[in-house]
PDB file of C-alpha atoms in Angstrom:
ATOM      1  CA  GLU A  10     -53.759 -49.355  21.947  1.00 79.00           C
ATOM      2  CA  LYS A  11     -51.982 -50.009  18.663  1.00 88.00           C
ATOM      3  CA  SER A  12     -53.582 -51.698  15.707  1.00 89.00           C
ATOM      4  CA  ASP A  13     -53.100 -52.369  12.018  1.00 93.00           C
ATOM      5  CA  ALA A  14     -49.683 -51.442  10.568  1.00 94.00           C
ATOM      6  CA  ASP A  15     -48.388 -50.070  13.891  1.00 95.00           C
ATOM      7  CA  LEU A  16     -49.115 -53.391  15.582  1.00 96.00           C
ATOM      8  CA  PHE A  17     -47.381 -55.241  12.745  1.00 97.00           C
ATOM      9  CA  LYS A  18     -44.310 -53.047  13.257  1.00 96.00           C
ATOM     10  CA  ASP A  19     -44.218 -54.021  16.945  1.00 96.00           C
ATOM     11  CA  LEU A  20     -44.493 -57.694  15.999  1.00 97.00           C
ATOM     12  CA  PHE A  21     -41.840 -57.337  13.284  1.00 97.00           C
ATOM     13  CA  ARG A  22     -39.463 -55.788  15.805  1.00 96.00           C
ATOM     14  CA  ILE A  23     -39.791 -58.857  18.027  1.00 96.00           C
ATOM     15  CA  TYR A  24     -40.038 -61.359  15.155  1.00 95.00           C
ATOM     16  CA  PRO A  25     -38.360 -59.994  12.002  1.00 94.00           C
ATOM     17  CA  LEU A  26     -39.369 -63.087  10.015  1.00 94.00           C
ATOM     18  CA  ALA A  27     -43.047 -62.041  10.191  1.00 96.00           C
ATOM     19  CA  GLU A  28     -44.675 -61.894   6.747  1.00 96.00           C
ATOM     20  CA  VAL A  29     -47.257 -59.257   5.834  1.00 95.00           C
ATOM     21  CA  GLU A  30     -49.268 -61.932   3.989  1.00 93.00           C
ATOM     22  CA  ASP A  31     -49.788 -63.809   7.270  1.00 96.00           C
ATOM     23  CA  TYR A  32     -51.338 -60.816   9.031  1.00 96.00           C
ATOM     24  CA  PHE A  33     -53.105 -58.900   6.243  1.00 94.00           C
ATOM     25  CA  LYS A  34     -55.954 -60.789   4.606  1.00 91.00           C
ATOM     26  CA  ALA A  35     -58.771 -59.597   2.336  1.00 88.00           C
ATOM     27  CA  GLY A  36     -57.813 -55.950   2.822  1.00 89.00           C
ATOM     28  CA  GLN A  37     -57.845 -56.166   6.632  1.00 92.00           C
ATOM     29  CA  TRP A  38     -55.114 -56.334   9.244  1.00 94.00           C
ATOM     30  CA  GLN A  39     -55.595 -59.360  11.519  1.00 95.00           C
ATOM     31  CA  ASN A  40     -55.141 -57.487  14.815  1.00 95.00           C
ATOM     32  CA  ALA A  41     -56.275 -60.316  17.095  1.00 96.00           C
ATOM     33  CA  LEU A  42     -53.793 -62.714  15.484  1.00 97.00           C
ATOM     34  CA  MET A  43     -50.966 -60.164  15.690  1.00 97.00           C
ATOM     35  CA  LEU A  44     -51.705 -59.519  19.378  1.00 97.00           C
ATOM     36  CA  MET A  45     -51.738 -63.235  20.131  1.00 97.00           C
ATOM     37  CA  ASP A  46     -48.460 -63.847  18.288  1.00 98.00           C
ATOM     38  CA  LEU A  47     -46.849 -60.790  19.870  1.00 96.00           C
ATOM     39  CA  GLN A  48     -47.755 -62.041  23.358  1.00 97.00           C
ATOM     40  CA  LEU A  49     -46.410 -65.492  22.498  1.00 97.00           C
ATOM     41  CA  PHE A  50     -43.088 -64.161  21.187  1.00 96.00           C
ATOM     42  CA  LEU A  51     -42.702 -61.795  24.146  1.00 96.00           C
ATOM     43  CA  ALA A  52     -43.322 -64.651  26.595  1.00 96.00           C
ATOM     44  CA  HIS A  53     -40.719 -66.815  24.852  1.00 96.00           C
ATOM     45  CA  ARG A  54     -38.203 -63.948  24.857  1.00 95.00           C
ATOM     46  CA  GLU A  55     -38.750 -63.345  28.562  1.00 94.00           C
ATOM     47  CA  GLU A  56     -38.492 -67.062  29.396  1.00 95.00           C
ATOM     48  CA  SER A  57     -35.226 -67.372  27.467  1.00 95.00           C
ATOM     49  CA  GLY A  58     -33.724 -64.217  28.955  1.00 95.00           C
ATOM     50  CA  ALA A  59     -33.288 -62.606  25.541  1.00 93.00           C
ATOM     51  CA  GLY A  60     -31.961 -59.068  25.409  1.00 92.00           C
ATOM     52  CA  GLU A  61     -33.773 -56.064  24.046  1.00 93.00           C
ATOM     53  CA  PRO A  62     -34.936 -56.417  20.438  1.00 94.00           C
ATOM     54  CA  PRO A  63     -33.371 -54.089  17.880  1.00 93.00           C
ATOM     55  CA  ALA A  64     -34.818 -50.630  17.437  1.00 94.00           C
ATOM     56  CA  LEU A  65     -37.411 -50.430  14.686  1.00 90.00           C
ATOM     57  CA  GLU A  66     -35.183 -47.945  12.865  1.00 93.00           C
ATOM     58  CA  GLN A  67     -32.511 -50.658  12.541  1.00 94.00           C
ATOM     59  CA  LEU A  68     -34.827 -53.021  10.675  1.00 93.00           C
ATOM     60  CA  LYS A  69     -35.802 -53.021   7.024  1.00 94.00           C
ATOM     61  CA  LEU A  70     -39.588 -53.149   7.100  1.00 93.00           C
ATOM     62  CA  PRO A  71     -41.497 -54.782   4.266  1.00 93.00           C
ATOM     63  CA  THR A  72     -43.957 -52.675   2.289  1.00 90.00           C
ATOM     64  CA  LEU A  73     -47.023 -52.276   4.493  1.00 92.00           C
ATOM     65  CA  PRO A  74     -50.455 -52.147   2.855  1.00 90.00           C
ATOM     66  CA  GLU A  75     -53.289 -49.912   3.965  1.00 80.00           C
ATOM     67  CA  ALA A  76     -56.916 -50.882   4.459  1.00 70.00           C
ATOM     68  CA  GLY A  77     -58.562 -51.437   1.092  1.00 71.00           C
ATOM     69  CA  GLN A  78     -55.528 -53.109  -0.435  1.00 70.00           C
ATOM     70  CA  ILE A  79     -54.870 -56.778  -0.928  1.00 64.00           C
ATOM     71  CA  VAL A  80     -51.593 -58.650  -0.829  1.00 61.00           C
ATOM     72  CA  LEU A  81     -50.920 -61.248  -3.498  1.00 64.00           C
ATOM     73  CA  GLU A  82     -47.751 -63.290  -3.647  1.00 56.00           C
ATOM     74  CA  GLY A  83     -45.682 -60.734  -1.766  1.00 53.00           C
ATOM     75  CA  GLN A  84     -46.939 -57.680  -3.605  1.00 56.00           C
ATOM     76  CA  VAL A  85     -49.333 -54.952  -2.543  1.00 50.00           C
ATOM     77  CA  ASN A  86     -52.105 -54.231  -5.052  1.00 42.00           C
ATOM     78  CA  GLN A  87     -54.847 -51.626  -4.851  1.00 40.00           C
ATOM     79  CA  VAL A  88     -58.372 -53.043  -4.810  1.00 38.00           C
ATOM     80  CA  ASN A  89     -60.371 -51.854  -7.817  1.00 33.00           C
ATOM     81  CA  GLN A  90     -63.537 -50.155  -6.670  1.00 33.00           C
TER      82      GLN A  90
END
């Protein structure tokens, strides 16, 4: 099962307006929220008869933080330890 940045990539493929700041808080990926939103978007796509989403390689991904980083105002900053 995917989690963290890989799960965000799946969500971004379905919903390219997804913002990192909405799914990465206090140095942690919000996996439960991403899974819920992914299921919601997939259900809406199926209900509407939408075609296949674009391949991930066709999209310009935002910069993805790693655990231990925080996102402030659209920028990724390393947490000082």
